[in-house]
Coordinates of C-alpha atoms in Angstrom, one line a residue:
X158 CA -1.9 -25.9 -12.7
X159 CA 0.2 -29.0 -11.9
X160 CA 2.7 -30.6 -9.6
X161 CA 6.3 -31.6 -10.1
X162 CA 9.2 -33.2 -8.3
X163 CA 12.8 -34.1 -9.1
X164 CA 15.9 -35.9 -7.8
X165 CA 19.4 -35.0 -8.7
X166 CA 22.5 -37.0 -7.9
X167 CA 25.4 -34.8 -9.0
X168 CA 27.7 -37.8 -9.3
X169 CA 26.5 -41.0 -11.0
X170 CA 27.6 -43.3 -8.2
X171 CA 25.3 -41.4 -5.8
X172 CA 22.2 -42.6 -7.7
X173 CA 19.5 -44.2 -5.5
X174 CA 17.2 -46.6 -7.3
X175 CA 14.7 -46.2 -4.6
X176 CA 14.6 -42.4 -5.1
X177 CA 14.4 -42.8 -8.9
X178 CA 11.4 -45.1 -8.4
X179 CA 9.8 -42.6 -6.0
X180 CA 9.8 -39.9 -8.6
X181 CA 7.4 -42.0 -10.8
X182 CA 4.9 -42.6 -8.0
X183 CA 1.5 -40.9 -8.3
X184 CA 1.0 -37.4 -7.0
X185 CA -1.6 -36.9 -4.3
X186 CA -4.2 -34.5 -5.6
X187 CA -7.7 -34.4 -7.1
X188 CA -7.7 -33.9 -10.9
X189 CA -4.0 -34.6 -11.5
X190 CA -3.0 -36.7 -14.5
X191 CA -0.4 -39.5 -14.4
X192 CA 3.2 -38.4 -14.0
X193 CA 5.4 -38.0 -17.1
X194 CA 9.1 -38.6 -16.5
X195 CA 12.4 -37.4 -17.9
X196 CA 15.6 -39.2 -17.0
X197 CA 19.3 -39.1 -17.6
X198 CA 22.3 -40.6 -15.8
X199 CA 22.1 -38.3 -12.8
X200 CA 18.5 -36.9 -12.8
X201 CA 14.9 -38.0 -12.8
X202 CA 12.2 -35.4 -13.1
X203 CA 8.4 -35.9 -12.9
X204 CA 5.4 -33.7 -13.8
X205 CA 1.7 -34.3 -13.4
X206 CA -0.7 -32.0 -15.2
X207 CA -4.1 -30.6 -14.0
X208 CA -6.1 -28.6 -16.5
X209 CA -6.7 -25.1 -15.4
X210 CA -6.1 -22.8 -18.4
X211 CA -7.0 -23.7 -22.0
X212 CA -3.3 -23.8 -22.8
X213 CA -2.7 -26.4 -20.2
X214 CA -4.3 -28.9 -22.6
X215 CA -1.2 -28.5 -24.9
X216 CA 1.3 -29.1 -22.0
X217 CA 3.5 -32.1 -22.4
X218 CA 6.0 -31.7 -19.6
X219 CA 8.8 -32.3 -18.8
X220 CA 9.9 -30.4 -21.9
X221 CA 13.2 -29.3 -23.3
X222 CA 13.9 -25.6 -24.0
X223 CA 16.0 -24.1 -26.8
X224 CA 19.1 -24.2 -24.6
X225 CA 18.7 -27.9 -23.9
X226 CA 17.4 -27.4 -20.3
X227 CA 14.6 -29.6 -19.1
X228 CA 11.6 -27.5 -17.9
X229 CA 9.0 -28.1 -15.2
X230 CA 6.4 -25.4 -14.9
X231 CA 3.2 -24.9 -12.9
X232 CA 0.9 -21.9 -12.8
X233 CA 0.1 -19.3 -15.4
X234 CA 1.6 -16.2 -17.0
X235 CA -0.3 -12.9 -16.8
X236 CA 0.0 -11.8 -20.5
X237 CA 0.9 -14.9 -22.5
X238 CA -0.1 -13.5 -25.9
X239 CA 2.0 -10.3 -25.6
X240 CA 4.9 -12.4 -24.4
X241 CA 4.6 -14.8 -27.3
X242 CA 4.5 -11.9 -29.8
X243 CA 7.6 -10.4 -28.2
X244 CA 9.4 -13.7 -28.5
X245 CA 8.2 -14.4 -32.0
X246 CA 6.3 -17.6 -30.9
X247 CA 3.1 -18.9 -32.4
X248 CA -0.2 -18.0 -30.7
X249 CA -1.7 -20.3 -28.1
X250 CA 1.8 -21.6 -27.0
X251 CA 1.9 -23.3 -23.7
X252 CA 3.0 -21.3 -20.7
X253 CA 6.0 -23.6 -20.0
X254 CA 7.4 -23.0 -23.5
X255 CA 6.8 -19.3 -23.3
X256 CA 8.6 -19.0 -19.9
X257 CA 11.5 -21.2 -21.1
X258 CA 11.9 -19.1 -24.3
X259 CA 11.8 -15.9 -22.3
X260 CA 14.4 -17.1 -19.8
X261 CA 16.6 -18.3 -22.7
X262 CA 16.5 -14.9 -24.4
X263 CA 16.7 -12.6 -21.3
X264 CA 18.4 -14.7 -18.7
X265 CA 17.8 -15.0 -14.9
X266 CA 18.9 -11.5 -14.1
X267 CA 15.6 -10.1 -15.3
X268 CA 13.3 -12.5 -13.6
X269 CA 11.2 -9.7 -12.0
X270 CA 10.0 -8.8 -15.5
X271 CA 8.4 -12.2 -16.2
X272 CA 5.0 -11.6 -14.7
X273 CA 2.8 -14.4 -13.6
X274 CA 1.7 -16.7 -10.9
X275 CA 4.0 -19.7 -11.3
X276 CA 6.9 -21.8 -10.1
X277 CA 9.4 -23.3 -12.4
X278 CA 12.3 -25.7 -12.4
X279 CA 15.0 -25.9 -15.1
X280 CA 17.6 -28.7 -15.1
X281 CA 20.7 -28.1 -17.3
X282 CA 22.2 -31.5 -18.1
X283 CA 25.4 -30.0 -19.5
X284 CA 26.1 -27.8 -16.5
X285 CA 24.5 -30.3 -14.1
X286 CA 22.8 -27.3 -12.5
X287 CA 19.2 -26.9 -11.3
X288 CA 17.3 -23.6 -11.3
X289 CA 14.2 -23.1 -9.1
X290 CA 12.1 -20.0 -9.5
X291 CA 8.9 -18.8 -7.7
X292 CA 7.3 -15.7 -9.2
X293 CA 6.7 -12.6 -7.0
X294 CA 3.6 -12.8 -4.8
X295 CA 2.8 -16.2 -6.4
X296 CA 0.3 -18.6 -4.9
X297 CA 3.2 -21.2 -5.2
X298 CA 6.1 -22.6 -3.2
X299 CA 8.6 -25.3 -3.9
X300 CA 10.1 -27.6 -1.1
X301 CA 13.6 -28.9 -1.2
X302 CA 16.2 -31.0 0.6
X303 CA 19.9 -31.0 -0.1
X304 CA 22.9 -33.1 0.8
X305 CA 26.5 -32.8 -0.5
X306 CA 25.9 -35.1 -3.5
X307 CA 22.2 -34.8 -4.0
X308 CA 19.2 -32.5 -4.2
X309 CA 15.5 -33.3 -4.0
X310 CA 12.6 -30.9 -4.7
X311 CA 8.8 -30.9 -5.1
X312 CA 5.8 -28.6 -5.2
X313 CA 4.3 -30.3 -2.1
X314 CA 5.7 -31.9 1.0
X315 CA 3.8 -35.1 0.3
X316 CA 5.4 -35.3 -3.2
X317 CA 8.8 -34.6 -1.7
X318 CA 8.3 -37.4 0.9
X319 CA 7.8 -39.9 -1.9
X320 CA 11.6 -39.9 -2.1
X321 CA 12.8 -42.4 0.6
X322 CA 16.0 -40.4 1.1
X323 CA 14.2 -37.2 2.2
X324 CA 14.0 -37.0 6.1
X325 CA 10.6 -36.9 7.9
X326 CA 11.9 -35.8 11.3
X327 CA 9.8 -33.0 12.8
X328 CA 11.6 -29.8 13.9
X329 CA 10.1 -28.9 17.4
X330 CA 11.2 -25.3 17.1
X331 CA 9.4 -24.8 13.7
X332 CA 6.4 -26.7 14.9
X333 CA 6.2 -24.4 17.9
X334 CA 6.6 -21.3 15.8
X335 CA 3.9 -22.3 13.4
X336 CA 1.6 -23.5 16.3
X337 CA 1.9 -20.1 17.9
X338 CA 1.4 -18.5 14.5
X339 CA 4.8 -16.8 14.7
X340 CA 7.3 -16.8 11.8
X341 CA 11.0 -17.1 12.1
X342 CA 12.6 -17.8 8.7
X343 CA 9.7 -18.2 6.3
X344 CA 11.7 -20.7 4.2
X345 CA 11.9 -23.1 7.1
X346 CA 9.3 -25.9 7.3
X347 CA 8.0 -28.3 10.0
X348 CA 10.7 -30.8 9.1
X349 CA 14.4 -30.8 9.8
X350 CA 16.6 -30.1 6.8
X351 CA 13.6 -29.3 4.5
X352 CA 13.2 -25.8 3.3
X353 CA 11.0 -24.0 0.8
X354 CA 11.4 -21.5 -2.0
X355 CA 9.2 -18.5 -1.1
X356 CA 7.6 -16.2 -3.8
X357 CA 10.1 -13.8 -5.4
X358 CA 13.1 -16.2 -4.9
X359 CA 15.5 -17.8 -7.2
X360 CA 17.5 -20.9 -6.2
X361 CA 20.4 -22.7 -8.0
X362 CA 21.7 -26.1 -7.0
X363 CA 24.7 -28.0 -8.3
X364 CA 27.7 -30.0 -7.0
X365 CA 29.1 -26.8 -5.3
X366 CA 26.0 -26.4 -3.2
X367 CA 22.8 -24.3 -3.0
X368 CA 22.5 -20.6 -3.5
X369 CA 19.3 -18.6 -2.9
X370 CA 18.6 -15.1 -4.0
X371 CA 15.5 -12.9 -3.5
X372 CA 15.0 -11.2 -6.9
X373 CA 11.8 -9.4 -5.9
X374 CA 10.5 -8.1 -2.6
X375 CA 8.0 -5.3 -1.7
X376 CA 10.0 -2.1 -1.0
X377 CA 8.8 -0.2 2.1
X378 CA 10.9 2.8 0.9
X379 CA 9.1 3.2 -2.4
X380 CA 6.6 6.2 -2.6
X381 CA 3.9 7.1 -5.0
X382 CA 2.6 10.7 -4.9
X383 CA -0.3 11.8 -7.1
X384 CA -1.9 15.2 -7.4
X385 CA -5.4 14.6 -6.0
X386 CA -7.3 12.1 -3.8
X387 CA -9.3 11.2 -6.9
X388 CA -6.1 10.3 -8.8
X389 CA -5.4 7.6 -6.2
X390 CA -8.9 6.3 -6.6
X391 CA -8.6 6.0 -10.4
X392 CA -5.2 4.3 -10.1
X393 CA -6.5 1.8 -7.6
X394 CA -9.5 1.0 -9.8
X395 CA -7.3 0.3 -12.8
X396 CA -4.9 -1.9 -10.8
X397 CA -7.8 -3.8 -9.2
X398 CA -9.4 -4.5 -12.6
X399 CA -6.0 -5.6 -13.9
X400 CA -5.5 -7.9 -11.0
X401 CA -8.9 -9.5 -11.4
X402 CA -8.4 -9.9 -15.2
X403 CA -5.1 -11.7 -14.6
X404 CA -6.8 -14.1 -12.3
X405 CA -9.8 -14.8 -14.5
X406 CA -7.6 -16.7 -16.9
X407 CA -9.0 -20.2 -16.7
X408 CA -10.3 -23.0 -18.9
X409 CA -13.7 -22.5 -17.2
X410 CA -15.2 -19.4 -15.6
X411 CA -13.7 -19.2 -12.1
X412 CA -16.0 -19.2 -9.0
X413 CA -15.8 -16.5 -6.3
X414 CA -15.6 -17.3 -2.6
X415 CA -17.8 -14.4 -1.6
X416 CA -18.6 -12.8 1.8
X417 CA -20.5 -9.6 2.5
X418 CA -17.3 -7.6 3.0
X419 CA -15.5 -5.1 0.7
X420 CA -12.7 -7.4 -0.4
X421 CA -14.3 -10.4 -2.0
X422 CA -17.2 -8.2 -3.1
X423 CA -14.7 -6.0 -5.0
X424 CA -13.3 -9.1 -6.7
X425 CA -16.9 -10.4 -7.6
X426 CA -18.0 -7.0 -8.9
X427 CA -14.9 -6.5 -11.0
X428 CA -15.2 -10.0 -12.4
X429 CA -18.9 -9.6 -13.1
X430 CA -18.2 -6.4 -15.1
X431 CA -15.4 -8.0 -17.0
X432 CA -17.3 -11.2 -17.8
X433 CA -20.8 -9.8 -18.5
X434 CA -23.1 -11.2 -19.7
X435 CA -21.5 -14.6 -18.9
X436 CA -22.7 -16.1 -15.6
X437 CA -20.4 -15.8 -12.5
X438 CA -21.0 -18.3 -9.7
X439 CA -20.3 -17.1 -6.2
X440 CA -20.1 -19.3 -3.0
X441 CA -20.9 -17.9 0.4
X442 CA -20.6 -19.8 3.7
X443 CA -23.3 -18.9 6.2
X444 CA -24.9 -20.2 9.4
X445 CA -27.7 -22.7 9.0
X446 CA -31.1 -20.8 8.5
X447 CA -32.8 -20.2 11.9
X448 CA -29.7 -21.2 13.9
X449 CA -29.6 -19.1 17.1
X450 CA -26.4 -17.0 17.4
X451 CA -24.8 -15.2 20.3
X452 CA -24.4 -11.5 19.6
X453 CA -20.9 -9.9 19.3
X454 CA -20.6 -6.1 19.4
X455 CA -19.3 -4.6 16.2
X456 CA -19.8 -7.7 14.1
X457 CA -22.6 -9.0 11.9
X458 CA -23.5 -12.7 11.5
X459 CA -25.1 -13.1 8.2
X460 CA -23.6 -12.1 4.8
X461 CA -26.7 -12.9 2.7
X462 CA -28.2 -9.4 2.6
X463 CA -25.0 -7.9 1.2
X464 CA -24.5 -10.8 -1.3
X465 CA -28.1 -10.4 -2.4
X466 CA -27.6 -6.6 -2.9
X467 CA -24.5 -7.3 -5.0
X468 CA -26.4 -9.9 -7.1
X469 CA -29.2 -7.5 -7.7
X470 CA -26.7 -5.0 -9.1
X471 CA -25.1 -7.6 -11.4
X472 CA -27.6 -10.0 -12.9
X473 CA -24.9 -12.3 -14.1
X474 CA -23.9 -13.1 -10.5
X475 CA -25.4 -16.4 -9.5
X476 CA -25.0 -16.8 -5.7
X477 CA -24.8 -20.1 -3.8
X478 CA -25.3 -20.1 0.0
X479 CA -23.7 -23.0 1.7
X480 CA -23.9 -24.3 5.3
X481 CA -23.7 -27.4 7.3
X482 CA -25.1 -28.4 10.7
X483 CA -22.2 -30.7 11.6
X484 CA -18.4 -30.3 11.7
X485 CA -16.7 -31.1 8.5
X486 CA -14.6 -34.3 8.0
X487 CA -11.4 -32.1 7.9
X488 CA -12.2 -31.2 11.6
X489 CA -13.1 -34.7 12.9
X490 CA -10.6 -36.7 10.9
X491 CA -7.8 -34.5 9.5
X492 CA -5.7 -37.5 8.3
X493 CA -6.5 -36.8 4.6
X494 CA -5.3 -33.3 5.1
X495 CA -2.0 -34.5 6.6
X496 CA -1.5 -37.1 3.9
X497 CA -2.2 -34.6 1.0
X498 CA -0.1 -31.8 2.4
X499 CA 2.4 -33.5 4.6
X500 CA 1.7 -30.9 7.3
X501 CA -0.9 -29.8 9.8
X502 CA -3.5 -27.0 9.6
X503 CA -3.9 -25.0 12.7
X504 CA -7.3 -23.5 11.9
X505 CA -9.1 -26.7 10.9
X506 CA -12.4 -25.5 12.4
X507 CA -12.2 -22.4 10.3
X508 CA -11.6 -24.4 7.1
X509 CA -14.3 -26.8 8.2
X510 CA -16.8 -23.9 8.1
X511 CA -15.9 -23.2 4.5
X512 CA -16.0 -26.8 3.5
X513 CA -19.6 -26.7 2.2
X514 CA -18.7 -23.8 -0.1
X515 CA -15.5 -25.6 -1.3
X516 CA -17.5 -28.7 -2.0
X517 CA -20.2 -26.7 -3.9
X518 CA -17.5 -25.1 -6.1
X519 CA -15.9 -28.5 -6.6
X520 CA -19.3 -30.0 -7.6
X521 CA -19.8 -27.3 -10.2
X522 CA -16.5 -28.1 -11.8
X523 CA -14.5 -24.9 -11.2
X524 CA -10.8 -25.1 -12.0
X525 CA -10.2 -21.9 -10.0
X526 CA -11.8 -20.1 -7.0
X527 CA -11.0 -16.4 -6.5
X528 CA -10.8 -14.8 -3.1
X529 CA -10.1 -11.4 -1.6
X530 CA -7.7 -12.8 1.0
X531 CA -5.1 -10.0 1.0
X532 CA -7.5 -7.1 0.7
X533 CA -7.1 -5.9 4.2
X534 CA -3.4 -5.5 3.6
X535 CA -3.7 -3.7 0.3
X536 CA -6.6 -1.8 -1.1
X537 CA -8.8 -2.0 2.0
X538 CA -6.2 -1.4 4.6
X539 CA -8.0 0.4 7.4
X540 CA -5.2 3.0 7.9
X541 CA -5.1 2.8 11.7
X542 CA -1.4 1.7 12.0
X543 CA -0.6 4.6 9.7
X544 CA -1.3 6.9 12.5
X545 CA 1.8 5.7 14.2
X546 CA 3.8 6.5 11.0
X547 CA 2.9 10.2 11.4
X548 CA 3.7 10.2 15.1
X549 CA 7.2 8.7 14.5
X550 CA 7.8 11.2 11.6
X551 CA 6.9 14.1 13.9
X552 CA 3.8 15.0 11.8
X553 CA 1.6 15.8 14.8
X554 CA -0.5 17.9 12.5
X555 CA -1.6 14.9 10.5
X556 CA -2.0 12.8 13.7
X557 CA -4.3 15.4 15.2
X558 CA -6.2 15.8 12.0
X559 CA -6.9 12.0 11.5
X560 CA -7.1 10.5 15.0
X561 CA -10.4 11.8 16.2
X562 CA -12.4 10.8 13.1
X563 CA -10.7 7.4 13.1
X564 CA -11.7 6.8 16.7
X565 CA -15.3 7.9 16.1
X566 CA -15.7 5.7 13.0
X567 CA -16.2 2.5 15.0
X568 CA -17.3 4.2 18.2
X569 CA -13.9 3.9 19.8
X570 CA -12.4 6.2 22.3
X571 CA -9.6 8.7 21.4
X572 CA -7.3 7.1 24.1
X573 CA -8.1 3.5 23.1
X574 CA -7.3 4.2 19.4
X575 CA -4.1 6.1 20.3
X576 CA -2.9 3.4 22.7
X577 CA -3.6 0.5 20.3
X578 CA -2.4 1.9 17.1
X579 CA 0.2 4.5 18.1
X580 CA 1.6 4.0 21.6
X581 CA 1.9 0.2 21.9
X582 CA 3.5 -0.4 18.4
X583 CA 6.1 2.3 19.2
X584 CA 7.2 0.7 22.5
X585 CA 10.5 -1.4 22.3
X586 CA 9.7 -5.1 21.9
X587 CA 11.5 -5.9 25.1
X588 CA 9.3 -3.5 27.0
X589 CA 6.1 -4.8 25.5
X590 CA 7.2 -8.4 26.5
X591 CA 8.0 -7.3 30.0
X592 CA 4.6 -5.6 30.4
X593 CA 2.9 -8.8 29.2
X594 CA 4.8 -11.0 31.7
X595 CA 3.8 -8.7 34.6
X596 CA 0.1 -9.0 33.7
X597 CA 0.2 -12.8 32.9
X598 CA 2.1 -14.5 35.7
X599 CA 5.5 -14.4 33.9
X600 CA 4.2 -16.4 31.0
X601 CA 6.1 -16.2 27.7
X602 CA 4.5 -13.8 25.3
X603 CA 4.8 -16.3 22.5
X604 CA 2.3 -18.6 24.3
X605 CA -0.4 -15.9 24.3
X606 CA -2.4 -17.5 21.5
X607 CA -1.5 -21.1 21.9
X608 CA -1.8 -23.8 24.6
X609 CA 1.9 -24.4 24.6
X610 CA 3.9 -25.0 27.8
X611 CA 6.2 -22.1 28.6
X612 CA 8.9 -24.6 29.8
X613 CA 8.9 -26.2 26.3
X614 CA 9.1 -22.8 24.6
X615 CA 12.1 -21.9 26.7
X616 CA 13.8 -25.3 26.1
X617 CA 13.7 -25.0 22.4
X618 CA 14.6 -21.3 22.4
X619 CA 11.4 -20.0 20.9
X620 CA 11.5 -16.6 22.5
X621 CA 15.2 -16.2 21.7
X622 CA 14.5 -16.7 18.0
X623 CA 11.8 -14.1 18.1
X624 CA 13.9 -11.6 20.0
X625 CA 16.7 -12.0 17.5
X626 CA 14.2 -10.7 14.9
X627 CA 12.9 -7.9 17.1
X628 CA 9.6 -9.8 17.6
X629 CA 8.1 -9.9 21.0
X630 CA 5.6 -12.7 20.1
X631 CA 2.6 -10.3 20.5
X632 CA 2.0 -9.8 16.8
X633 CA 2.7 -6.1 16.6
X634 CA 5.9 -6.8 14.6
X635 CA 6.9 -3.3 13.7
X636 CA 5.9 0.3 14.4
X637 CA 6.1 1.1 10.7
X638 CA 2.8 0.3 9.0
X639 CA 4.5 -0.5 5.7
X640 CA 6.9 -3.0 7.4
X641 CA 4.0 -4.6 9.2
X642 CA 2.0 -5.1 6.0
X643 CA 5.1 -6.5 4.2
X644 CA 5.6 -9.0 7.0
X645 CA 2.1 -10.3 6.5
X646 CA 2.2 -10.2 2.7
X647 CA 5.6 -12.0 2.6
X648 CA 6.7 -14.0 5.6
X649 CA 3.3 -14.7 7.2
X650 CA 1.7 -15.3 3.8
X651 CA 4.0 -18.2 3.1
X652 CA 2.2 -20.2 5.9
X653 CA -1.1 -19.5 4.2
X654 CA 0.3 -20.7 0.9
X655 CA 1.2 -24.0 2.5
X656 CA -2.4 -24.5 3.5
X657 CA -3.7 -23.3 0.1
X658 CA -1.6 -25.9 -1.6
X659 CA -3.1 -28.6 0.5
X660 CA -6.7 -27.4 -0.2
X661 CA -5.9 -27.6 -3.9
X662 CA -4.9 -31.2 -3.5
X663 CA -8.1 -32.0 -1.5
X664 CA -10.7 -30.2 -3.6
X665 CA -9.0 -30.1 -7.0
X666 CA -9.3 -26.4 -7.8
X667 CA -6.8 -23.6 -7.6
X668 CA -7.4 -20.8 -5.1
X669 CA -6.3 -17.4 -6.4
X670 CA -6.0 -14.2 -4.3
X671 CA -6.6 -11.2 -6.6
X672 CA -5.3 -8.7 -4.0
X673 CA -1.9 -10.5 -3.9
X674 CA -1.2 -9.0 -7.3
X675 CA 2.3 -7.6 -7.2
X676 CA 1.5 -4.4 -9.0
X677 CA -1.5 -3.7 -6.8
X678 CA 0.5 -4.5 -3.7
X679 CA 3.4 -2.2 -4.7
X680 CA 1.0 0.7 -5.2
X681 CA -0.9 0.2 -1.9
X682 CA 2.4 0.0 0.0
X683 CA 3.8 3.2 -1.6
X684 CA 0.9 5.7 -1.3
X685 CA 0.4 8.1 1.6
X686 CA -1.1 6.6 4.7
X687 CA -3.7 9.3 4.9
X688 CA -5.4 8.0 1.7
X689 CA -6.7 5.1 3.9
X690 CA -8.2 7.5 6.5
X691 CA -9.5 10.5 4.6
X692 CA -12.2 12.3 6.5
X693 CA -11.6 9.9 9.4
X694 CA -13.2 7.1 7.5
X695 CA -11.4 3.8 8.0
X696 CA -10.7 1.9 4.7
X697 CA -11.3 5.2 3.0
X698 CA -9.4 4.3 -0.2
X699 CA -11.4 1.1 -0.8
X700 CA -14.8 2.8 0.0
X701 CA -14.0 5.6 -2.5
X702 CA -12.5 3.3 -5.2
X703 CA -15.3 0.8 -5.0
X704 CA -18.1 3.4 -5.1
X705 CA -18.6 2.9 -8.8
X706 CA -19.3 -0.8 -8.4
X707 CA -20.6 -1.8 -5.0
X708 CA -24.1 -1.2 -3.4
X709 CA -24.4 1.7 -1.0
X710 CA -25.3 -0.6 2.0
X711 CA -22.2 -2.6 1.6
X712 CA -19.9 0.5 1.3
X713 CA -21.4 2.1 4.4
X714 CA -21.2 -1.0 6.6
X715 CA -18.9 -0.3 9.6
X716 CA -19.1 -3.7 11.2
X717 CA -17.1 -6.8 10.5
X718 CA -18.6 -10.0 9.1
X719 CA -18.2 -13.0 11.4
X720 CA -16.8 -16.2 10.0
X721 CA -18.2 -19.3 11.7
X722 CA -20.5 -17.5 14.1
X723 CA -22.1 -20.8 15.1
X724 CA -18.7 -22.0 16.3
X725 CA -20.0 -23.1 19.7
X726 CA -22.4 -25.6 18.3
X727 CA -19.7 -27.0 16.1
X728 CA -17.2 -27.2 19.0
X729 CA -19.7 -28.9 21.3
X730 CA -20.3 -31.6 18.7
X731 CA -16.6 -32.4 19.0
X732 CA -16.2 -32.1 22.8
X733 CA -16.1 -35.9 23.5
X734 CA -13.6 -36.5 20.7
X735 CA -11.4 -33.7 22.0
X736 CA -11.4 -35.2 25.4
X737 CA -10.4 -38.6 24.1
X738 CA -7.7 -37.0 22.0
X739 CA -6.2 -35.3 25.0
X740 CA -6.0 -38.6 26.8
X741 CA -4.2 -40.2 23.8
X742 CA -1.8 -37.3 23.5
X743 CA -0.5 -37.8 27.0
X744 CA 1.2 -40.9 25.6
X745 CA 2.9 -39.2 22.7
X746 CA 6.2 -37.7 24.1
X747 CA 6.5 -34.7 21.8
X748 CA 2.8 -33.8 22.2
X749 CA 2.9 -34.2 26.0
X750 CA 6.1 -32.1 26.2
X751 CA 4.8 -29.3 24.0
X752 CA 1.1 -29.0 24.7
X753 CA -0.4 -27.7 27.9
X754 CA -2.6 -30.8 28.3
X755 CA -3.9 -29.9 31.8
X756 CA -5.1 -26.5 30.5
X757 CA -6.8 -28.2 27.6
X758 CA -8.5 -30.7 29.9
X759 CA -9.7 -27.9 32.1
X760 CA -11.4 -26.3 29.1
X761 CA -13.2 -29.6 28.4
X762 CA -14.3 -29.8 32.1
X763 CA -15.5 -26.2 32.2
X764 CA -17.5 -26.3 29.0
X765 CA -20.0 -23.3 28.8
X766 CA -23.7 -24.0 29.1
X767 CA -24.7 -22.2 25.9
X768 CA -23.5 -20.0 23.1
X769 CA -24.1 -16.8 25.0
X770 CA -22.0 -18.0 27.9
X771 CA -19.3 -19.2 25.6
X772 CA -18.9 -15.9 23.7
X773 CA -16.8 -14.2 26.3
X774 CA -14.4 -17.2 26.1
X775 CA -14.6 -17.5 22.4
X776 CA -10.8 -17.4 21.8
X777 CA -10.1 -20.3 24.2
X778 CA -12.8 -22.6 22.8
X779 CA -13.0 -21.6 19.2
X780 CA -9.3 -21.2 18.5
X781 CA -6.9 -22.3 21.2
X782 CA -8.5 -25.7 21.9
X783 CA -9.1 -26.9 18.3
X784 CA -5.7 -25.6 17.2
X785 CA -4.0 -27.6 20.0
X786 CA -6.0 -30.7 19.2
X787 CA -5.1 -30.5 15.6
X788 CA -1.4 -30.0 16.4
X789 CA -1.4 -33.0 18.6
X790 CA -3.2 -35.2 16.0
X791 CA -0.6 -34.2 13.5
X792 CA 2.3 -35.1 15.8
X793 CA 0.6 -38.4 16.5
X794 CA 0.1 -39.0 12.7
X795 CA 3.7 -38.0 11.8
X796 CA 5.2 -40.3 14.4
X797 CA 3.0 -43.2 13.1
X798 CA 1.2 -43.7 16.4
X799 CA -2.3 -45.2 16.5
X800 CA -2.6 -45.0 20.3

């Protein structure tokens, strides 16, 4: 795991000494080594290594491949030994040299066959052409800025902004899209004229310009049909074990960010089986012991009983339970986050709740931390939106067969389940938006989840951008369940990756999502929707596939685990600082124009008396308010204001 950056002037007279100097500046990130440089008359490339895999110790990048191209590589390949054997390379070769040799032999047209979690840059001095590659479903992105005679790129925004020629002007439209958690073009960033290379994308840049090509995307038309329900279970188990095995590749045994739910428990159980008898450390965020919590129907507050049950089944699991009684520094002063990542984080209170677990993993020296982040979109998809697929296809027999059990599973009503997961998603986006406006005083649907002024949204064309993509701003996206899942695994996930990159810089370990494995994701997209609802059981495939490795009490749990259930105490500790920030933001033009500051002030003035009273307004106080404050702080920071 590493970081890299580069600056290319396609004509010698366009060289900027300031930018060449910027390439050699230190990268911001815990555990990174000093930059190593490669230069010629038009290019300067820099690479800083962080040791994650054993083979990383042999890396000496930038390196030159057999074709004379300069290689910058970060990440890891899934099967380095078999790739080395196929290429006739010595064992224990570094990943950068394996990838370079593979590309030299097979070319860029077969990129989808080079499997791994990596990003790569190759500069061809003879052709004066740059190639940027991000692997399918990778936990990586690369940022870039282009002008007619130059090209700048880096693995983080902060690294890119070390080049003086790269602009730092915020894009109000992109800021609003990300603030409202909507996605336009996932390759756009918060800054004007800066884009990113998403996973599964290949970019070339030379004096003729920039060309981008998606070489891999999840295919919603693909179908996998097996003979029996058990065959789907066995295939899912094999793919899960493969995905976990791929992500266990590390110089030290990875840690697991573990909750009491199916997804991270599945990762932990598979890892424990693969690693036994070696110890496996897990990290669970939980409320402080004895802390009073307001009840919320259908949810449970403490993960410990399920983690303990898992640890009892696997003696090599060593659980760590982590909590704090005060907000984390990332919540009260997010400046280090802004500096490290060059961007804001809209759920700082959520990350702050996990901060004790991150710090415990950091203290124990883990180079990697595994999660089950994409589980709900793959193996443990609940299947409910698949009901609409059967309705649209005219398969009323399947709909009638599955709907009653799906409704009963979480004690829902037949009509409520049908309305939420069949009827509403099938309505045209314009009609859904119109119904929203009727019920909410003509407010823009895109402002539903954010304290953004509707006038500002209209002035920058926020809703027009969403309409052009068939999006009503209400997060239903598509009637087709496969298209919905792909949207989250591709476009929406890019925003998560931007946050993950910043967390890596802050804590010094790599976060890996085992359920984002491309082979597992392809399988889960392609199988029949009924496999997720067999017998009316939501998340049926996961419950059946994990029956050989998880405790019965975890498999039978129908509720959802609450993250940050003590949110009200944490928010109350920040009430005064929030009030002061709202006053400061009134003097920051972009923040005052964008944020609904009177609405935020009203929240401060009508603070609930206790956690029980606050629970009915949880969304406003636990999400809307801190998200707006964090956005305002970022605007103030980016504009260099200390007011």
